[in-house]
mmCIF file of C-alpha atoms in Angstrom:
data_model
loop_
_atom_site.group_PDB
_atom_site.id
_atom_site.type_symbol
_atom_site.label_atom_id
_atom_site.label_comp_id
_atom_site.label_asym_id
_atom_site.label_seq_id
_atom_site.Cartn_x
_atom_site.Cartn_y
_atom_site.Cartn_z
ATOM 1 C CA UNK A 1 0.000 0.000 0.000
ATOM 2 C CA UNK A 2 2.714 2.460 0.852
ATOM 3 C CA UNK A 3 4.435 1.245 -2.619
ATOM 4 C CA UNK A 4 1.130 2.780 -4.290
ATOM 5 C CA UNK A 5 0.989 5.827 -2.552
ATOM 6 C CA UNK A 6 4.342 6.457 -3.236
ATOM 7 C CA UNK A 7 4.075 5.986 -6.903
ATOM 8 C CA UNK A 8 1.345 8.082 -6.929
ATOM 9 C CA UNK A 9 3.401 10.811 -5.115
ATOM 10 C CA UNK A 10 6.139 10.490 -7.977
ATOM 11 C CA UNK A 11 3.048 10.504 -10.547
ATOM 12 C CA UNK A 12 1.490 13.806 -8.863
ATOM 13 C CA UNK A 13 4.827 15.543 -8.589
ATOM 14 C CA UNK A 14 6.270 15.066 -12.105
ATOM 15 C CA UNK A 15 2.668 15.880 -13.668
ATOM 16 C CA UNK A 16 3.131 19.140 -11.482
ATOM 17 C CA UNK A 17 6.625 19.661 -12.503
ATOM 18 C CA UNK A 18 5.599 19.399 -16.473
ATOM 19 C CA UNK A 19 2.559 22.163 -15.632
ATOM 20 C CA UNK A 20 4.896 24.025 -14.122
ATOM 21 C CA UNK A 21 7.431 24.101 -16.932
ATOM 22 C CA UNK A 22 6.847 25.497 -20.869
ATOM 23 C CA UNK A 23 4.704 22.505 -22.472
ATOM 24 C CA UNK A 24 2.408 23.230 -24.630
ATOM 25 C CA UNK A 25 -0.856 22.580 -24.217
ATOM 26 C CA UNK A 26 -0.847 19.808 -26.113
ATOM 27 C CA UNK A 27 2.189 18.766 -24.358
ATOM 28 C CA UNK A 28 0.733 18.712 -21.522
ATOM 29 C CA UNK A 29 -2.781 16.727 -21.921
ATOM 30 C CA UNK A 30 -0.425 14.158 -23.751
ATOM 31 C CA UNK A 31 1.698 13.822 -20.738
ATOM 32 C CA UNK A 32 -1.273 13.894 -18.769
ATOM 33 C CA UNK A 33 -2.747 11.197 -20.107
ATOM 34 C CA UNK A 34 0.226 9.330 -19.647
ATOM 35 C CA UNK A 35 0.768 9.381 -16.100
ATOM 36 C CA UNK A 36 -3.087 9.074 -15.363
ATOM 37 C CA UNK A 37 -2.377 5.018 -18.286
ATOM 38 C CA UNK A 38 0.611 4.586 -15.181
ATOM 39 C CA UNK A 39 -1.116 5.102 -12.272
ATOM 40 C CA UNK A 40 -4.336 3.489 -13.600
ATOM 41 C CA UNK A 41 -1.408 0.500 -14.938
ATOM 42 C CA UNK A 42 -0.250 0.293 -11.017
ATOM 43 C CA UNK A 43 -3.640 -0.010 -9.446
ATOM 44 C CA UNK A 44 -4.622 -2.941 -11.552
ATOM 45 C CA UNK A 45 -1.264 -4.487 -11.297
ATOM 46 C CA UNK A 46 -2.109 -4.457 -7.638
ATOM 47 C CA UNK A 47 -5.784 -5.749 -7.749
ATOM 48 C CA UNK A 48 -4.561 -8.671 -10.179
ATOM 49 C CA UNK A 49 -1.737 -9.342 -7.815
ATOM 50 C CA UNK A 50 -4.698 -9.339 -5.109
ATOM 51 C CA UNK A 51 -6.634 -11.681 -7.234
ATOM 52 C CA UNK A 52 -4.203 -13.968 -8.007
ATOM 53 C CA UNK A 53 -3.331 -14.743 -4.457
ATOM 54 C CA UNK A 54 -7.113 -15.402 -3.860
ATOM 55 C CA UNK A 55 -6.956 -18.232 -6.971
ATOM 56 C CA UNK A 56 -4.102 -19.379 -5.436
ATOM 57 C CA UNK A 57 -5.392 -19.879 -2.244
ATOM 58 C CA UNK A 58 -8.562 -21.880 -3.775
ATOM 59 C CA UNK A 59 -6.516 -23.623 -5.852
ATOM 60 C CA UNK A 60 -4.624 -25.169 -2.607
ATOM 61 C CA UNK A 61 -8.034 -25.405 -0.824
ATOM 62 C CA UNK A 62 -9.310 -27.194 -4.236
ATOM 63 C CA UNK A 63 -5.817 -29.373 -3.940
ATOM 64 C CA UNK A 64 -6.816 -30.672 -0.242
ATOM 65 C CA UNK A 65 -9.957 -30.995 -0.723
ATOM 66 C CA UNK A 66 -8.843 -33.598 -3.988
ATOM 67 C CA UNK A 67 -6.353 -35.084 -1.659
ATOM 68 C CA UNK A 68 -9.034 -36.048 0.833
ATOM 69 C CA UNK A 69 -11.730 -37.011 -2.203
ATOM 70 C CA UNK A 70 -8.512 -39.205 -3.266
ATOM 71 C CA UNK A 71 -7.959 -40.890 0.393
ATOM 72 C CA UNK A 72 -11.629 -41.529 0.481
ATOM 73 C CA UNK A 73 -12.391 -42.821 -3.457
ATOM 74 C CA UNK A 74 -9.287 -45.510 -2.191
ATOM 75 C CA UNK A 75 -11.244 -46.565 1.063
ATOM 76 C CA UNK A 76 -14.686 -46.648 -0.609
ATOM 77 C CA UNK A 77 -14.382 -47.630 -3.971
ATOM 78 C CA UNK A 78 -11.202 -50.477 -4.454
ATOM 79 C CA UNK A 79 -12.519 -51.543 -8.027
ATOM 80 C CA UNK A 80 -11.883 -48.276 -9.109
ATOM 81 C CA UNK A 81 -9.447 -47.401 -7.501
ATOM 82 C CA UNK A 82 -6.372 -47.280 -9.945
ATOM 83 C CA UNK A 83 -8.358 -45.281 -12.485
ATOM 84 C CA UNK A 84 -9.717 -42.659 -9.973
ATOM 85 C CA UNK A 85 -6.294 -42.290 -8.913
ATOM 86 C CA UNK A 86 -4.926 -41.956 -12.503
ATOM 87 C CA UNK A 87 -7.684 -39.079 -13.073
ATOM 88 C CA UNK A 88 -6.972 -37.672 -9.872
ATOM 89 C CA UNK A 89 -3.204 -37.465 -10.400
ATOM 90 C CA UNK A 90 -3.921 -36.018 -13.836
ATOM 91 C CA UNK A 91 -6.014 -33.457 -12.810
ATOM 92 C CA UNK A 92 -3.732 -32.861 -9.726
ATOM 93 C CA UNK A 93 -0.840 -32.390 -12.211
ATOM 94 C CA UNK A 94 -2.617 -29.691 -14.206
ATOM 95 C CA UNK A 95 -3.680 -27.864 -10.871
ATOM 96 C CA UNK A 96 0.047 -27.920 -9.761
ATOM 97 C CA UNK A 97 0.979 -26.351 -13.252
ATOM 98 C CA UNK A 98 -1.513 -23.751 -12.826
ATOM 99 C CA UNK A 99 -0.222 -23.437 -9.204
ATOM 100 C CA UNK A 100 3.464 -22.591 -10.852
ATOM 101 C CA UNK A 101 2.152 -20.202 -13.708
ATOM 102 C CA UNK A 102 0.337 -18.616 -11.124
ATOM 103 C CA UNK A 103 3.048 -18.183 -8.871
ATOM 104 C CA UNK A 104 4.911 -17.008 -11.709
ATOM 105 C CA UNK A 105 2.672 -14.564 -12.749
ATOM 106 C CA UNK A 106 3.053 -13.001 -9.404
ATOM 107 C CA UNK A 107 6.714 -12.909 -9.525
ATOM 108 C CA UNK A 108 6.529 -11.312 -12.496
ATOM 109 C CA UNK A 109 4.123 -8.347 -11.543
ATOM 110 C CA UNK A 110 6.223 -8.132 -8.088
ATOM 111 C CA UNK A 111 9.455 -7.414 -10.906
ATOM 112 C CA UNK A 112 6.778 -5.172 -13.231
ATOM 113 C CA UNK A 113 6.238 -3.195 -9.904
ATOM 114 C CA UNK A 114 9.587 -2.891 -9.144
ATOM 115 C CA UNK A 115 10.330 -1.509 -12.498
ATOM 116 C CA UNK A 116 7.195 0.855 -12.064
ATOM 117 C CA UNK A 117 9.586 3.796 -10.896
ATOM 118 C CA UNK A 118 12.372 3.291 -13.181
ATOM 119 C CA UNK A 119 9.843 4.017 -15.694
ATOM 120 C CA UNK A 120 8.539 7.142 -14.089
ATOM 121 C CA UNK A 121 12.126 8.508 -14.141
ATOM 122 C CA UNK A 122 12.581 7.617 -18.109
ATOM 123 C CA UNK A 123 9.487 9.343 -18.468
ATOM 124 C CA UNK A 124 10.385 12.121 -17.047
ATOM 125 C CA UNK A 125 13.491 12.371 -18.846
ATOM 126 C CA UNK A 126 11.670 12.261 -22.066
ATOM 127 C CA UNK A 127 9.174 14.813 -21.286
ATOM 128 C CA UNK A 128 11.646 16.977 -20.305
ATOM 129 C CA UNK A 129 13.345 16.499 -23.822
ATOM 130 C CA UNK A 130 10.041 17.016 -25.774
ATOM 131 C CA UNK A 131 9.122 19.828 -23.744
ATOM 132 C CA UNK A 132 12.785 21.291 -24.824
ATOM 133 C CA UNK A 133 12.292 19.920 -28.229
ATOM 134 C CA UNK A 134 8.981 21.966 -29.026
ATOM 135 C CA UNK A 135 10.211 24.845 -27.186
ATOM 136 C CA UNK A 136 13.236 25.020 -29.665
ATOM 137 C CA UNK A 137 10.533 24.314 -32.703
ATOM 138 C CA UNK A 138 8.572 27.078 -31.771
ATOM 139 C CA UNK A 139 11.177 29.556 -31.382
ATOM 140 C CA UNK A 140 12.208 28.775 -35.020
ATOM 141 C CA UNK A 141 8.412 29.535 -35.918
ATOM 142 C CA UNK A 142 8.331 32.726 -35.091
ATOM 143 C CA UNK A 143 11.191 33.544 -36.969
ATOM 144 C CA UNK A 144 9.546 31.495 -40.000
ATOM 145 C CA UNK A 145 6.534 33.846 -39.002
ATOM 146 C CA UNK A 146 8.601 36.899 -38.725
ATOM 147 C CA UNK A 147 9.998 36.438 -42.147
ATOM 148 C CA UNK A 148 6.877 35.028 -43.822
ATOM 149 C CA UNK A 149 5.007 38.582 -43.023
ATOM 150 C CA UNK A 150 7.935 40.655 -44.173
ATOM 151 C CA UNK A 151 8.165 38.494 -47.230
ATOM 152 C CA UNK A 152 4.175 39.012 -47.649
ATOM 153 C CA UNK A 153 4.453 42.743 -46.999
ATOM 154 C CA UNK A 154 7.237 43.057 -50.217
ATOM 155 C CA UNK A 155 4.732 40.800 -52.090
ATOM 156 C CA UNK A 156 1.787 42.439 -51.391
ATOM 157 C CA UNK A 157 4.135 45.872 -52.362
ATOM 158 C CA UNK A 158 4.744 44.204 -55.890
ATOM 159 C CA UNK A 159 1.414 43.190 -56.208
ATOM 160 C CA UNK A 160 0.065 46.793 -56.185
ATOM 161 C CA UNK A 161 2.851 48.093 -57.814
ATOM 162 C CA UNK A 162 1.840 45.660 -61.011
ATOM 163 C CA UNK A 163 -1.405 45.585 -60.706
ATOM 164 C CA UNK A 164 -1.212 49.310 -61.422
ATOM 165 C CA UNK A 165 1.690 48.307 -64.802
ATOM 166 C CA UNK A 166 -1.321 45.949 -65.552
ATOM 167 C CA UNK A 167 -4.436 48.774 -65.553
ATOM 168 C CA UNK A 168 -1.824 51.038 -67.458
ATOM 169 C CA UNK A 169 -0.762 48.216 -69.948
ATOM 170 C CA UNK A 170 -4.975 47.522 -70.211
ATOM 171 C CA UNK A 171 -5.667 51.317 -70.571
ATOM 172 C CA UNK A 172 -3.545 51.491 -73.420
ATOM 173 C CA UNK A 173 -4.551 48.867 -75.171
ATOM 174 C CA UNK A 174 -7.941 50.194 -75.187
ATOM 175 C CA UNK A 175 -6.551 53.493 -76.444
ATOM 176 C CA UNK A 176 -4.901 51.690 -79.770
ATOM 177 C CA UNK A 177 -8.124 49.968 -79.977
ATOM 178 C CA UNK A 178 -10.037 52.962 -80.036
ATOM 179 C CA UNK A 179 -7.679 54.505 -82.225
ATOM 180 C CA UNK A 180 -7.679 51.783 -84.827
ATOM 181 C CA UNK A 181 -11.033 52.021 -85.327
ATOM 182 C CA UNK A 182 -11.325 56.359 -84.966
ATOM 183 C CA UNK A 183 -9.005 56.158 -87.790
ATOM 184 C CA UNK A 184 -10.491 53.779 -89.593
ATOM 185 C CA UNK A 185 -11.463 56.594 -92.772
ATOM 186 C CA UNK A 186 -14.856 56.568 -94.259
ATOM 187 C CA UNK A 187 -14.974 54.648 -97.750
ATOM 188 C CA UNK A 188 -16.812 58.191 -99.409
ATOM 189 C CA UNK A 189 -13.525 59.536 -99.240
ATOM 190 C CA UNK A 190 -11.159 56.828 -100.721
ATOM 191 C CA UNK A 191 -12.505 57.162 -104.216
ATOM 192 C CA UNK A 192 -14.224 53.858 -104.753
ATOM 193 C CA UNK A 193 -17.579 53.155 -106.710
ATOM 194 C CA UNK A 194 -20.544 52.834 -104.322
ATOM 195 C CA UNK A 195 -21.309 49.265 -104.919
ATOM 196 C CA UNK A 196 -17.460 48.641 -103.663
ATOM 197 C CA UNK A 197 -17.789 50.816 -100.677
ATOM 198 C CA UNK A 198 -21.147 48.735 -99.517
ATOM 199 C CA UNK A 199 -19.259 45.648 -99.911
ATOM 200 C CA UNK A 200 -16.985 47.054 -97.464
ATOM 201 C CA UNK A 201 -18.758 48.761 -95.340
ATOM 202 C CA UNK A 202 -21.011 45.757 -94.350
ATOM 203 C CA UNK A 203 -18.141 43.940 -93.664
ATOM 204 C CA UNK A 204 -16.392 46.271 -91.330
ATOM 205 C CA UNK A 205 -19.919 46.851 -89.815
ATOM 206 C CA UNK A 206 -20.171 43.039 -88.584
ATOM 207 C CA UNK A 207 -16.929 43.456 -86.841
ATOM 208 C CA UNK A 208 -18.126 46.548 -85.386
ATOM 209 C CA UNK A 209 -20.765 44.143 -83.923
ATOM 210 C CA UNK A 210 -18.229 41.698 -82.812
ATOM 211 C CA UNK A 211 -18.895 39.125 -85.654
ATOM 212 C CA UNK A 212 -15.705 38.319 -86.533
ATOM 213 C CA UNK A 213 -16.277 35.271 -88.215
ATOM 214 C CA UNK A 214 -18.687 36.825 -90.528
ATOM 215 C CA UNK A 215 -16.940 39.996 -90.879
ATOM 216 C CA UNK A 216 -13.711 37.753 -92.033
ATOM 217 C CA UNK A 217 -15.472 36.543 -94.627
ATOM 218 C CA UNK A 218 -17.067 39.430 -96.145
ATOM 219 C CA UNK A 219 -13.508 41.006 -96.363
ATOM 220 C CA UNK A 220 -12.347 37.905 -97.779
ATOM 221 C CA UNK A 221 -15.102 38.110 -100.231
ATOM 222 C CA UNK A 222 -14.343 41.759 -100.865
ATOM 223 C CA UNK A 223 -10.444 41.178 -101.409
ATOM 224 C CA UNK A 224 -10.958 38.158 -103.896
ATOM 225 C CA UNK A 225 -12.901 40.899 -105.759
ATOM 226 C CA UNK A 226 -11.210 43.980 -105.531
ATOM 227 C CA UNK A 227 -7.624 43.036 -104.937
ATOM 228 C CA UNK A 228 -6.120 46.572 -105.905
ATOM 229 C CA UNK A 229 -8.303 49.075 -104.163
ATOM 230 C CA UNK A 230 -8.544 52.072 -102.064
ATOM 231 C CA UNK A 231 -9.829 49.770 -99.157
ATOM 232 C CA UNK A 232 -8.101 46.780 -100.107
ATOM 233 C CA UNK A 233 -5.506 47.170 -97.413
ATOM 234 C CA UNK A 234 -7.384 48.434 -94.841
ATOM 235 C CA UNK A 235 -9.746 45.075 -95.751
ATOM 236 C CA UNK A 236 -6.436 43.192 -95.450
ATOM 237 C CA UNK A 237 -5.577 44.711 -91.660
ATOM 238 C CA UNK A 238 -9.050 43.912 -90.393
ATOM 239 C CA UNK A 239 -9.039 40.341 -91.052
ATOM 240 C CA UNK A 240 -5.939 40.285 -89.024
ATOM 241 C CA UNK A 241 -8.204 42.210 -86.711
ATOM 242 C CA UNK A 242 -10.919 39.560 -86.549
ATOM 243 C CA UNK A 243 -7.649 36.687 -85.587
ATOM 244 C CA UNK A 244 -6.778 39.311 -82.922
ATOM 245 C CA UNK A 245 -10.168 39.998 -81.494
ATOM 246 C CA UNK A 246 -10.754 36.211 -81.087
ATOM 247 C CA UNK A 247 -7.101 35.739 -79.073
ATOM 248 C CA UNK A 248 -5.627 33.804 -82.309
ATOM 249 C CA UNK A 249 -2.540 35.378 -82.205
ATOM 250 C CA UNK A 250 -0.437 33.431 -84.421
ATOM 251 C CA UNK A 251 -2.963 34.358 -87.622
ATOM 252 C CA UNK A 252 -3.707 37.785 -86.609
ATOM 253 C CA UNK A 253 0.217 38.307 -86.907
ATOM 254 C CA UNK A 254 0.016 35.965 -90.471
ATOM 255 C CA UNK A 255 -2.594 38.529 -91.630
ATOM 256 C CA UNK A 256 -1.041 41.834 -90.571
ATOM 257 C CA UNK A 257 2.338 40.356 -92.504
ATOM 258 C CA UNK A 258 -0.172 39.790 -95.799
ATOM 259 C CA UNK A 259 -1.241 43.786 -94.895
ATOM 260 C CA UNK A 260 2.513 44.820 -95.171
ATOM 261 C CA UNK A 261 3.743 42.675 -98.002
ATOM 262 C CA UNK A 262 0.843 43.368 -100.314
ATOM 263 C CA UNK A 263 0.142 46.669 -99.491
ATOM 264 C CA UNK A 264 3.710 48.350 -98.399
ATOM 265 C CA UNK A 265 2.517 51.697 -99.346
ATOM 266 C CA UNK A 266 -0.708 51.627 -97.396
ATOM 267 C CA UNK A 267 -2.136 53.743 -94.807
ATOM 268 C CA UNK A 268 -2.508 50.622 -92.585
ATOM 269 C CA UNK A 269 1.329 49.514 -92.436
ATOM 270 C CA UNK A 270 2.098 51.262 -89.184
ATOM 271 C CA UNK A 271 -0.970 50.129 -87.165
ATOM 272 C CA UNK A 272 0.098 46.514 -88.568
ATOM 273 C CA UNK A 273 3.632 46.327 -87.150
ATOM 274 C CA UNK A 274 1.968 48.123 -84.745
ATOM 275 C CA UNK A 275 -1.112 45.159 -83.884
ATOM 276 C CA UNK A 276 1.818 42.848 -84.712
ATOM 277 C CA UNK A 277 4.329 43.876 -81.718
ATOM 278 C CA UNK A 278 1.437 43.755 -79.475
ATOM 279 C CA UNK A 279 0.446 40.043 -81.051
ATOM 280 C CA UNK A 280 3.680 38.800 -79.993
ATOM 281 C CA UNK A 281 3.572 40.068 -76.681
ATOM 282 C CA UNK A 282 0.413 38.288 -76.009
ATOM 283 C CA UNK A 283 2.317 35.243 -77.044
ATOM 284 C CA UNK A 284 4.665 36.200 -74.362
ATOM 285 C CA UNK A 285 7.324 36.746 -77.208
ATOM 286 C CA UNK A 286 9.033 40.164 -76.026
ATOM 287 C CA UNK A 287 11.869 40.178 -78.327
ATOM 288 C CA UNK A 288 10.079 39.930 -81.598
ATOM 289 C CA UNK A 289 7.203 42.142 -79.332
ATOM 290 C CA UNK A 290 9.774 45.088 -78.702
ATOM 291 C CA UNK A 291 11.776 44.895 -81.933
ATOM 292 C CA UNK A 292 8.600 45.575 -83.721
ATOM 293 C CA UNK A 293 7.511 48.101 -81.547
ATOM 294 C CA UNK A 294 11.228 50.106 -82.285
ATOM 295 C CA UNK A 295 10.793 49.401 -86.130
ATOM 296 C CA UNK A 296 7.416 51.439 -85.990
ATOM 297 C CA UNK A 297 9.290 54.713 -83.951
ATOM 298 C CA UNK A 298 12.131 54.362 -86.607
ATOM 299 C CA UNK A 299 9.762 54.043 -89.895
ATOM 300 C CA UNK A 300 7.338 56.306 -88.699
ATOM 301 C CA UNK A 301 8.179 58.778 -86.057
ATOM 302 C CA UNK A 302 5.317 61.297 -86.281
ATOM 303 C CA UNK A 303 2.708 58.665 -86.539
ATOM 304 C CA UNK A 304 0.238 58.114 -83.509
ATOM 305 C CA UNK A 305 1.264 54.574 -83.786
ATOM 306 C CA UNK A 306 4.552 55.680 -83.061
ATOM 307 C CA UNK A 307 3.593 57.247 -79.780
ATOM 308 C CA UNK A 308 1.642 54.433 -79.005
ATOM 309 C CA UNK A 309 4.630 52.173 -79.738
ATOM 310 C CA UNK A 310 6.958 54.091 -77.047
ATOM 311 C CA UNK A 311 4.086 54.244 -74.277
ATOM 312 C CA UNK A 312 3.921 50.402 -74.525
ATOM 313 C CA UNK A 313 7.939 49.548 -74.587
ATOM 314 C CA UNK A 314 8.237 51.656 -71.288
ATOM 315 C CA UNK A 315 6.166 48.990 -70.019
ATOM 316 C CA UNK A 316 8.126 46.068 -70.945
ATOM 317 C CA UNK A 317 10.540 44.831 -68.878
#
């Protein structure tokens, strides 16, 4: 008894040792839990010990009480006698065997008690190296912490800073848009016979509406039958238009090439290389993006397209 109440001392003062120290939470319902398995382990330890000797002692009562069933089976019954005595042996032989394992068992548990302590101190030991453990993990936390939120706060900085490159970049995309089409001149004034400038003129008005496919093919339609016009190149730079307002890149940059090479002398060339440069950026092609966007300053420096051409290169990086 004073074995148990002793353990339960050493159980009592290391769980108030770990509350004491800097466990974590965690830590400490863990370790908690522990030494409540130990001291539960201990008190059964003790009752089975208790119970054992009990089947121990009925076993020996059960062992006399054979003996005398033996001594009295010889007196009463001699005909029987040898094989009552061989099942009586038998059966005394097994009790005897249980009577060893038994007593065994009890060594055992006396040894497992013994031990109890020895495993309290090794407990101990360890918590006191997890409890250093975390301690050292979270120190190295909050310097991961510290240096995640500085590293979010520069992120967060370049975040803004391109999400304002990206509005700018978007704004003036719009503007050559918008400019592309402001400029796009009325066919009264190019000198072609009405019937021509219908032709036209329905087809440019389906892109207007966003029709590209059926705007492509009315300029197709009007180029197979009036190669050499006025409008011809200008008919020739929107079907690159169409590719670009449907995000096919790699055609709208086919067509603009057909606008340069067929019509070299045309009012369209600049906005071309221009719709071209900005093609291959899409693509995600700078160098062909910017070299095209410097061949448009250099071939025509007091175009629009020009101006538009050095806005967008100062936003290349």
């Amino acid at each position: 008894m004073r074995r148990i109440v002793w353990i339960k001392g050493v159980i009592l003062f290391s769980v108030l040792s770990l509350l004491w120290g800097c466990a974590t939470k965690r830590e400490v319902v863990v370790l908690d839990r522990e030494t409540n398995r130990l001291s539960s382990r201990v008190t059964t330890q003790q009752r089975e010990r208790e119970s054992l000797q009990r089947d121990m002692e009925k076993l020996q009562n059960d062992f006399k009480a054979l003996q005398k069933e033996t001594n009295d089976l010889k007196m009463s019954v001699p005909g029987e006698a040898k094989k009552v005595q061989a099942d009586l042996l038998l059966r005394l032989e097994t009790l005897q065997t249980e009577v060893r394992t038994l007593g065994t068992g009890i060594e055992e548990y006396k040894e497992l008690l013994k031990k109890t302590p020895k495993e309290m101190d090794r407990l101990k030991e360890n918590i006191a190296l997890r409890t250093k453990a975390l301690e050292d993990k979270e120190k190295i936390l909050d310097e991961k912490d510290k240096n995640l939120e500085e590293r979010m706060k520069g992120m967060e900085e370049r975040l803004k800073g391109l999400e304002g490159k990206i509005g700018q970049v978007a704004t003036k995309q719009m503007e050559i848009e918008n400019l592309l089409r402001a400029k796009e001149t009325s066919v009264e004034g190019k000198g072609v016979s009405a019937r021509t400038g219908d032709l036209y003129k329905d087809a440019y008005e389906a892109y207007q509406k966003g029709d590209f496919e059926g705007a492509r093919r009315k300029f197709e339609a009007f180029l197979k039958q009036y190669p050499n016009t006025e409008l011809s190149d200008n008919a020739q730079f929107w079907i690159g238009e169409t590719y670009y307002g449907k995000k096919d890149y790699e055609k709208a940059i086919l067509e603009y090439e057909k606008a340069i090479a067929k019509y070299p002398e045309g009012d369209k060339v600049p906005a071309a290389l221009l719709k071209q440069a900005l093609a291959f950026l899409e693509l995600g092609d700078k160098t062909n993006g910017r070299n095209l966007l410097k061949r448009v300053m250099e071939r025509y420096p007091q175009s629009e397209q020009a101006d538009m051409a050095k806005k967008r290169l100062d936003t290349i990086k």
